GROMACS .gro file of C-alpha atoms in nm:
model
  340
    1UNK     CA    1  -2.529  -2.517   2.751
    2UNK     CA    2  -2.315  -2.721   2.510
    3UNK     CA    3  -2.289  -3.036   2.714
    4UNK     CA    4  -2.664  -3.015   2.815
    5UNK     CA    5  -2.780  -3.008   2.444
    6UNK     CA    6  -2.520  -3.309   2.362
    7UNK     CA    7  -2.695  -3.471   2.646
    8UNK     CA    8  -3.023  -3.426   2.501
    9UNK     CA    9  -2.947  -3.574   2.178
   10UNK     CA   10  -2.777  -3.876   2.315
   11UNK     CA   11  -3.063  -3.934   2.555
   12UNK     CA   12  -3.307  -3.939   2.257
   13UNK     CA   13  -3.475  -3.596   2.331
   14UNK     CA   14  -3.506  -3.347   2.087
   15UNK     CA   15  -3.270  -3.048   2.094
   16UNK     CA   16  -3.413  -2.724   2.245
   17UNK     CA   17  -3.193  -2.524   1.994
   18UNK     CA   18  -3.020  -2.293   2.244
   19UNK     CA   19  -2.750  -2.057   2.118
   20UNK     CA   20  -2.484  -2.241   2.359
   21UNK     CA   21  -2.385  -1.921   2.530
   22UNK     CA   22  -2.503  -2.010   2.885
   23UNK     CA   23  -2.807  -1.825   2.911
   24UNK     CA   24  -3.032  -2.104   3.072
   25UNK     CA   25  -2.783  -2.211   3.321
   26UNK     CA   26  -2.717  -1.834   3.433
   27UNK     CA   27  -3.103  -1.794   3.477
   28UNK     CA   28  -3.106  -2.116   3.681
   29UNK     CA   29  -2.850  -1.949   3.890
   30UNK     CA   30  -3.074  -1.633   3.929
   31UNK     CA   31  -3.385  -1.828   3.999
   32UNK     CA   32  -3.185  -2.033   4.261
   33UNK     CA   33  -3.071  -1.712   4.437
   34UNK     CA   34  -2.689  -1.814   4.368
   35UNK     CA   35  -2.615  -1.596   4.097
   36UNK     CA   36  -2.337  -1.357   4.055
   37UNK     CA   37  -2.452  -1.006   4.021
   38UNK     CA   38  -2.294  -0.695   3.872
   39UNK     CA   39  -2.294  -0.537   4.178
   40UNK     CA   40  -2.059  -0.836   4.309
   41UNK     CA   41  -1.809  -0.699   4.071
   42UNK     CA   42  -1.735  -0.410   4.322
   43UNK     CA   43  -1.624  -0.644   4.588
   44UNK     CA   44  -1.355  -0.894   4.478
   45UNK     CA   45  -1.340  -1.102   4.760
   46UNK     CA   46  -1.716  -1.134   4.755
   47UNK     CA   47  -1.727  -1.212   4.408
   48UNK     CA   48  -1.427  -1.472   4.438
   49UNK     CA   49  -1.638  -1.669   4.733
   50UNK     CA   50  -1.944  -1.658   4.500
   51UNK     CA   51  -1.781  -1.798   4.216
   52UNK     CA   52  -1.626  -2.067   4.405
   53UNK     CA   53  -1.945  -2.202   4.531
   54UNK     CA   54  -2.095  -2.173   4.156
   55UNK     CA   55  -1.799  -2.351   4.000
   56UNK     CA   56  -1.823  -2.656   4.282
   57UNK     CA   57  -2.173  -2.685   4.189
   58UNK     CA   58  -2.159  -2.679   3.792
   59UNK     CA   59  -1.823  -2.873   3.782
   60UNK     CA   60  -1.995  -3.156   3.969
   61UNK     CA   61  -2.301  -3.140   3.713
   62UNK     CA   62  -2.053  -3.117   3.420
   63UNK     CA   63  -1.846  -3.417   3.496
   64UNK     CA   64  -2.084  -3.614   3.684
   65UNK     CA   65  -2.379  -3.604   3.491
   66UNK     CA   66  -2.305  -3.448   3.141
   67UNK     CA   67  -1.988  -3.644   3.081
   68UNK     CA   68  -1.825  -3.308   2.982
   69UNK     CA   69  -1.464  -3.431   2.954
   70UNK     CA   70  -1.560  -3.590   2.651
   71UNK     CA   71  -1.671  -3.264   2.463
   72UNK     CA   72  -1.484  -3.016   2.260
   73UNK     CA   73  -1.584  -2.689   2.415
   74UNK     CA   74  -1.434  -2.477   2.144
   75UNK     CA   75  -1.164  -2.204   2.109
   76UNK     CA   76  -1.410  -1.942   2.321
   77UNK     CA   77  -1.431  -2.173   2.647
   78UNK     CA   78  -1.123  -2.379   2.593
   79UNK     CA   79  -0.883  -2.142   2.790
   80UNK     CA   80  -1.142  -2.176   3.086
   81UNK     CA   81  -1.142  -2.564   3.085
   82UNK     CA   82  -0.938  -2.837   3.190
   83UNK     CA   83  -1.027  -3.188   3.223
   84UNK     CA   84  -1.422  -3.107   3.162
   85UNK     CA   85  -1.435  -2.850   3.468
   86UNK     CA   86  -1.450  -2.498   3.446
   87UNK     CA   87  -1.111  -2.331   3.621
   88UNK     CA   88  -1.158  -2.074   3.869
   89UNK     CA   89  -0.828  -1.866   3.822
   90UNK     CA   90  -0.875  -1.799   3.443
   91UNK     CA   91  -1.256  -1.710   3.482
   92UNK     CA   92  -1.194  -1.494   3.805
   93UNK     CA   93  -0.900  -1.291   3.639
   94UNK     CA   94  -1.112  -1.226   3.322
   95UNK     CA   95  -1.405  -1.120   3.531
   96UNK     CA   96  -1.180  -0.882   3.703
   97UNK     CA   97  -1.073  -0.729   3.409
   98UNK     CA   98  -1.389  -0.683   3.243
   99UNK     CA   99  -1.513  -0.538   3.594
  100UNK     CA  100  -1.307  -0.218   3.547
  101UNK     CA  101  -1.472  -0.170   3.225
  102UNK     CA  102  -1.795  -0.229   3.358
  103UNK     CA  103  -1.775  -0.008   3.695
  104UNK     CA  104  -1.811   0.329   3.537
  105UNK     CA  105  -2.155   0.230   3.396
  106UNK     CA  106  -2.311   0.093   3.717
  107UNK     CA  107  -2.609   0.273   3.818
  108UNK     CA  108  -2.940   0.255   3.990
  109UNK     CA  109  -3.138   0.203   3.653
  110UNK     CA  110  -3.480   0.212   3.823
  111UNK     CA  111  -3.396   0.549   3.926
  112UNK     CA  112  -3.219   0.694   3.649
  113UNK     CA  113  -3.533   0.610   3.424
  114UNK     CA  114  -3.790   0.735   3.652
  115UNK     CA  115  -3.597   1.075   3.687
  116UNK     CA  116  -3.591   1.071   3.298
  117UNK     CA  117  -3.951   1.038   3.299
  118UNK     CA  118  -4.013   1.297   3.536
  119UNK     CA  119  -3.832   1.524   3.334
  120UNK     CA  120  -4.048   1.473   3.044
  121UNK     CA  121  -3.785   1.261   2.838
  122UNK     CA  122  -3.879   1.005   2.601
  123UNK     CA  123  -3.795   0.652   2.705
  124UNK     CA  124  -3.768   0.339   2.441
  125UNK     CA  125  -3.744   0.000   2.583
  126UNK     CA  126  -3.668  -0.240   2.310
  127UNK     CA  127  -3.706  -0.619   2.356
  128UNK     CA  128  -3.466  -0.865   2.178
  129UNK     CA  129  -3.656  -1.183   2.128
  130UNK     CA  130  -3.974  -1.275   1.969
  131UNK     CA  131  -4.277  -1.358   2.193
  132UNK     CA  132  -4.294  -1.720   2.118
  133UNK     CA  133  -3.958  -1.746   2.280
  134UNK     CA  134  -4.125  -1.615   2.609
  135UNK     CA  135  -4.040  -1.856   2.913
  136UNK     CA  136  -4.411  -1.836   2.998
  137UNK     CA  137  -4.610  -1.773   2.683
  138UNK     CA  138  -4.389  -1.924   2.443
  139UNK     CA  139  -4.376  -2.262   2.271
  140UNK     CA  140  -4.226  -2.418   2.572
  141UNK     CA  141  -4.011  -2.596   2.592
  142UNK     CA  142  -3.854  -2.446   2.291
  143UNK     CA  143  -3.824  -2.105   2.477
  144UNK     CA  144  -3.553  -1.881   2.639
  145UNK     CA  145  -3.516  -1.867   2.991
  146UNK     CA  146  -3.670  -1.501   3.029
  147UNK     CA  147  -3.992  -1.341   3.001
  148UNK     CA  148  -3.965  -1.118   2.664
  149UNK     CA  149  -4.322  -0.998   2.624
  150UNK     CA  150  -4.361  -0.637   2.629
  151UNK     CA  151  -4.461  -0.629   3.006
  152UNK     CA  152  -4.126  -0.741   3.109
  153UNK     CA  153  -3.976  -0.410   2.984
  154UNK     CA  154  -4.114  -0.256   3.277
  155UNK     CA  155  -4.027  -0.522   3.535
  156UNK     CA  156  -3.714  -0.572   3.390
  157UNK     CA  157  -3.606  -0.196   3.393
  158UNK     CA  158  -3.772  -0.111   3.733
  159UNK     CA  159  -4.044   0.112   3.616
  160UNK     CA  160  -4.419   0.081   3.668
  161UNK     CA  161  -4.651  -0.055   3.396
  162UNK     CA  162  -4.812   0.273   3.364
  163UNK     CA  163  -4.514   0.434   3.211
  164UNK     CA  164  -4.554   0.201   2.890
  165UNK     CA  165  -4.776   0.427   2.688
  166UNK     CA  166  -4.737   0.279   2.340
  167UNK     CA  167  -4.634  -0.064   2.241
  168UNK     CA  168  -4.501  -0.135   1.885
  169UNK     CA  169  -4.497  -0.494   1.782
  170UNK     CA  170  -4.226  -0.560   1.511
  171UNK     CA  171  -4.267  -0.850   1.285
  172UNK     CA  172  -4.143  -0.937   0.937
  173UNK     CA  173  -4.381  -0.954   0.636
  174UNK     CA  174  -4.306  -1.340   0.653
  175UNK     CA  175  -4.211  -1.578   0.943
  176UNK     CA  176  -3.895  -1.693   1.039
  177UNK     CA  177  -3.771  -1.927   1.343
  178UNK     CA  178  -3.412  -2.024   1.414
  179UNK     CA  179  -3.359  -2.372   1.632
  180UNK     CA  180  -3.629  -2.619   1.717
  181UNK     CA  181  -3.988  -2.577   1.790
  182UNK     CA  182  -4.330  -2.599   1.616
  183UNK     CA  183  -4.389  -2.380   1.305
  184UNK     CA  184  -4.696  -2.420   1.156
  185UNK     CA  185  -4.634  -2.223   0.841
  186UNK     CA  186  -4.290  -2.331   0.765
  187UNK     CA  187  -4.193  -2.386   0.410
  188UNK     CA  188  -3.951  -2.576   0.233
  189UNK     CA  189  -3.680  -2.305   0.230
  190UNK     CA  190  -3.383  -2.482   0.095
  191UNK     CA  191  -3.515  -2.587  -0.255
  192UNK     CA  192  -3.434  -2.329  -0.511
  193UNK     CA  193  -3.722  -2.171  -0.697
  194UNK     CA  194  -3.960  -2.206  -0.400
  195UNK     CA  195  -4.121  -1.910  -0.173
  196UNK     CA  196  -3.928  -2.024   0.131
  197UNK     CA  197  -3.602  -2.041  -0.065
  198UNK     CA  198  -3.665  -1.679  -0.192
  199UNK     CA  199  -3.754  -1.573   0.166
  200UNK     CA  200  -3.437  -1.726   0.283
  201UNK     CA  201  -3.224  -1.590   0.030
  202UNK     CA  202  -3.334  -1.249  -0.052
  203UNK     CA  203  -3.407  -1.206   0.320
  204UNK     CA  204  -3.052  -1.304   0.420
  205UNK     CA  205  -3.198  -1.527   0.709
  206UNK     CA  206  -2.917  -1.616   0.921
  207UNK     CA  207  -2.908  -1.610   1.300
  208UNK     CA  208  -2.730  -1.321   1.454
  209UNK     CA  209  -2.583  -1.530   1.738
  210UNK     CA  210  -2.494  -1.848   1.599
  211UNK     CA  211  -2.511  -1.793   1.219
  212UNK     CA  212  -2.760  -2.061   1.155
  213UNK     CA  213  -3.005  -2.068   0.892
  214UNK     CA  214  -3.342  -1.944   0.979
  215UNK     CA  215  -3.657  -2.160   0.891
  216UNK     CA  216  -3.908  -1.980   0.681
  217UNK     CA  217  -4.277  -1.959   0.616
  218UNK     CA  218  -4.584  -1.778   0.537
  219UNK     CA  219  -4.695  -1.482   0.744
  220UNK     CA  220  -4.892  -1.629   1.044
  221UNK     CA  221  -5.182  -1.381   1.144
  222UNK     CA  222  -5.335  -1.614   1.395
  223UNK     CA  223  -4.981  -1.628   1.571
  224UNK     CA  224  -4.980  -1.257   1.552
  225UNK     CA  225  -5.298  -1.241   1.717
  226UNK     CA  226  -5.168  -1.401   2.026
  227UNK     CA  227  -4.874  -1.205   2.019
  228UNK     CA  228  -5.104  -0.912   2.026
  229UNK     CA  229  -5.321  -1.030   2.287
  230UNK     CA  230  -5.013  -1.098   2.552
  231UNK     CA  231  -4.816  -0.786   2.461
  232UNK     CA  232  -5.123  -0.528   2.430
  233UNK     CA  233  -4.996  -0.388   2.108
  234UNK     CA  234  -5.074  -0.032   2.008
  235UNK     CA  235  -4.968  -0.066   1.653
  236UNK     CA  236  -4.765  -0.310   1.409
  237UNK     CA  237  -4.432  -0.261   1.242
  238UNK     CA  238  -4.387  -0.461   0.935
  239UNK     CA  239  -4.026  -0.529   0.833
  240UNK     CA  240  -3.881  -0.668   0.518
  241UNK     CA  241  -4.173  -0.606   0.315
  242UNK     CA  242  -3.948  -0.574   0.011
  243UNK     CA  243  -3.823  -0.939   0.037
  244UNK     CA  244  -4.177  -1.007  -0.083
  245UNK     CA  245  -4.110  -0.845  -0.415
  246UNK     CA  246  -4.156  -1.055  -0.709
  247UNK     CA  247  -4.345  -1.325  -0.557
  248UNK     CA  248  -4.680  -1.392  -0.771
  249UNK     CA  249  -4.895  -1.538  -0.488
  250UNK     CA  250  -4.872  -1.489  -0.105
  251UNK     CA  251  -5.038  -1.704   0.142
  252UNK     CA  252  -5.162  -1.546   0.482
  253UNK     CA  253  -5.245  -1.806   0.753
  254UNK     CA  254  -5.573  -1.687   0.909
  255UNK     CA  255  -5.626  -1.972   1.155
  256UNK     CA  256  -5.557  -2.352   1.206
  257UNK     CA  257  -5.730  -2.703   1.226
  258UNK     CA  258  -5.650  -2.858   1.550
  259UNK     CA  259  -5.769  -3.202   1.613
  260UNK     CA  260  -6.070  -3.157   1.383
  261UNK     CA  261  -6.172  -2.803   1.538
  262UNK     CA  262  -6.090  -2.473   1.390
  263UNK     CA  263  -5.948  -2.202   1.605
  264UNK     CA  264  -5.824  -1.848   1.456
  265UNK     CA  265  -5.571  -1.790   1.734
  266UNK     CA  266  -5.231  -1.971   1.824
  267UNK     CA  267  -5.288  -2.230   2.096
  268UNK     CA  268  -5.081  -2.241   2.391
  269UNK     CA  269  -4.796  -2.471   2.421
  270UNK     CA  270  -4.563  -2.648   2.174
  271UNK     CA  271  -4.758  -2.977   2.186
  272UNK     CA  272  -5.088  -2.827   2.056
  273UNK     CA  273  -4.910  -2.581   1.809
  274UNK     CA  274  -4.700  -2.894   1.644
  275UNK     CA  275  -5.050  -3.054   1.574
  276UNK     CA  276  -5.213  -2.734   1.410
  277UNK     CA  277  -5.260  -2.732   1.030
  278UNK     CA  278  -5.282  -2.395   0.908
  279UNK     CA  279  -5.575  -2.241   0.722
  280UNK     CA  280  -5.452  -2.010   0.445
  281UNK     CA  281  -5.606  -1.733   0.237
  282UNK     CA  282  -5.441  -1.668  -0.086
  283UNK     CA  283  -5.351  -1.288  -0.229
  284UNK     CA  284  -5.210  -1.155  -0.513
  285UNK     CA  285  -4.832  -1.101  -0.482
  286UNK     CA  286  -4.656  -0.789  -0.691
  287UNK     CA  287  -4.398  -0.776  -0.939
  288UNK     CA  288  -4.285  -0.400  -0.866
  289UNK     CA  289  -4.010  -0.298  -0.646
  290UNK     CA  290  -4.077  -0.178  -0.286
  291UNK     CA  291  -3.717  -0.107  -0.196
  292UNK     CA  292  -3.684   0.233  -0.072
  293UNK     CA  293  -4.039   0.350  -0.066
  294UNK     CA  294  -4.117   0.561   0.189
  295UNK     CA  295  -4.478   0.669   0.155
  296UNK     CA  296  -4.763   0.423   0.182
  297UNK     CA  297  -4.947   0.550  -0.133
  298UNK     CA  298  -4.623   0.449  -0.333
  299UNK     CA  299  -4.654   0.110  -0.273
  300UNK     CA  300  -4.814  -0.159  -0.511
  301UNK     CA  301  -5.168  -0.200  -0.482
  302UNK     CA  302  -5.135  -0.543  -0.397
  303UNK     CA  303  -4.878  -0.492  -0.108
  304UNK     CA  304  -5.116  -0.223   0.035
  305UNK     CA  305  -5.398  -0.499   0.030
  306UNK     CA  306  -5.170  -0.743   0.207
  307UNK     CA  307  -5.091  -0.498   0.491
  308UNK     CA  308  -5.464  -0.428   0.518
  309UNK     CA  309  -5.559  -0.768   0.542
  310UNK     CA  310  -5.285  -0.824   0.808
  311UNK     CA  311  -5.457  -0.540   1.002
  312UNK     CA  312  -5.788  -0.676   0.953
  313UNK     CA  313  -5.722  -1.055   1.078
  314UNK     CA  314  -5.490  -0.923   1.369
  315UNK     CA  315  -5.729  -0.633   1.489
  316UNK     CA  316  -5.380  -0.423   1.518
  317UNK     CA  317  -5.301  -0.127   1.277
  318UNK     CA  318  -5.007  -0.105   1.091
  319UNK     CA  319  -4.807   0.220   1.186
  320UNK     CA  320  -4.480   0.128   1.030
  321UNK     CA  321  -4.363  -0.037   0.726
  322UNK     CA  322  -3.989  -0.109   0.647
  323UNK     CA  323  -3.867  -0.141   0.276
  324UNK     CA  324  -3.504  -0.233   0.313
  325UNK     CA  325  -3.236  -0.254   0.549
  326UNK     CA  326  -3.144   0.131   0.524
  327UNK     CA  327  -3.337   0.306   0.836
  328UNK     CA  328  -3.438   0.583   0.610
  329UNK     CA  329  -3.660   0.377   0.393
  330UNK     CA  330  -3.937   0.377   0.618
  331UNK     CA  331  -4.301   0.428   0.579
  332UNK     CA  332  -4.418   0.605   0.906
  333UNK     CA  333  -4.780   0.613   0.934
  334UNK     CA  334  -4.798   0.690   1.303
  335UNK     CA  335  -4.479   0.777   1.512
  336UNK     CA  336  -4.461   0.610   1.825
  337UNK     CA  337  -4.357   0.889   2.016
  338UNK     CA  338  -4.605   1.155   1.871
  339UNK     CA  339  -4.915   0.893   1.920
  340UNK     CA  340  -5.194   1.027   2.120
   0.00000   0.00000   0.00000
């Protein structure tokens, strides 16, 4: 990952913004049907043979095409590298140590989940990345290597799609993005005194994996409309409403001008999105604090109107609102597990 990003930059291409954790290459191995799988850890000899084959391929790519000998791979990877190549012995030894921790947790996940469903237990599937990072429905090529829309919860876990009775879309009260890629409502978030700076600092917007600052912008309801469409959202959870406290005016993107034409939904693909000019509605902000509010009717009038307008533009009802990092500070209008 690190070597490829550097090669893209040196070749004049735009960096994708990968976290540099090897996710992309691992997925390439999976699709090419050469990947190491968890079950291989139970059979050390089989694991070793597959690992040797993989390293033969990847080391050839690293040294021949990516000129890996010139890179500093940092303290995490350094123990496994020598002259730009990944060393078999160090990787194998580490894998076998980790295998002892993983073996007790290995299970037929599909069967476990389906058995739990038959017993009447609640099942919760949680996605880890945003819709626009989806390999098929995101801002390609500025995407991750997997499907991260709601439908993949069923495919990835090994349950039928009919088990997904309720889909809660989780979004901040404003927009953020970490890494590269188009961002129609992006604000200047590094200049003190600007709304973008307010969102960045009050919202403590740093990427969890890399620590990079997230880019910040106004709420994009047209983007959320696309997300609602591809995920089949039942309801919305709006987080970080409290971050907007103190802003006099708020802007809500309801659509875009794209090559002279108006569209009320996010286009597909990074090229079209990069040419979008946002069309905004301006709403009143609020001076009162919303931190810790747990009842909808206790929110400032302007905050309620803001949430209502999001519902109107996206066509998806707001079911949950978060008003601080404390999980107890949540307004629950409709509980997902109690939904009809």
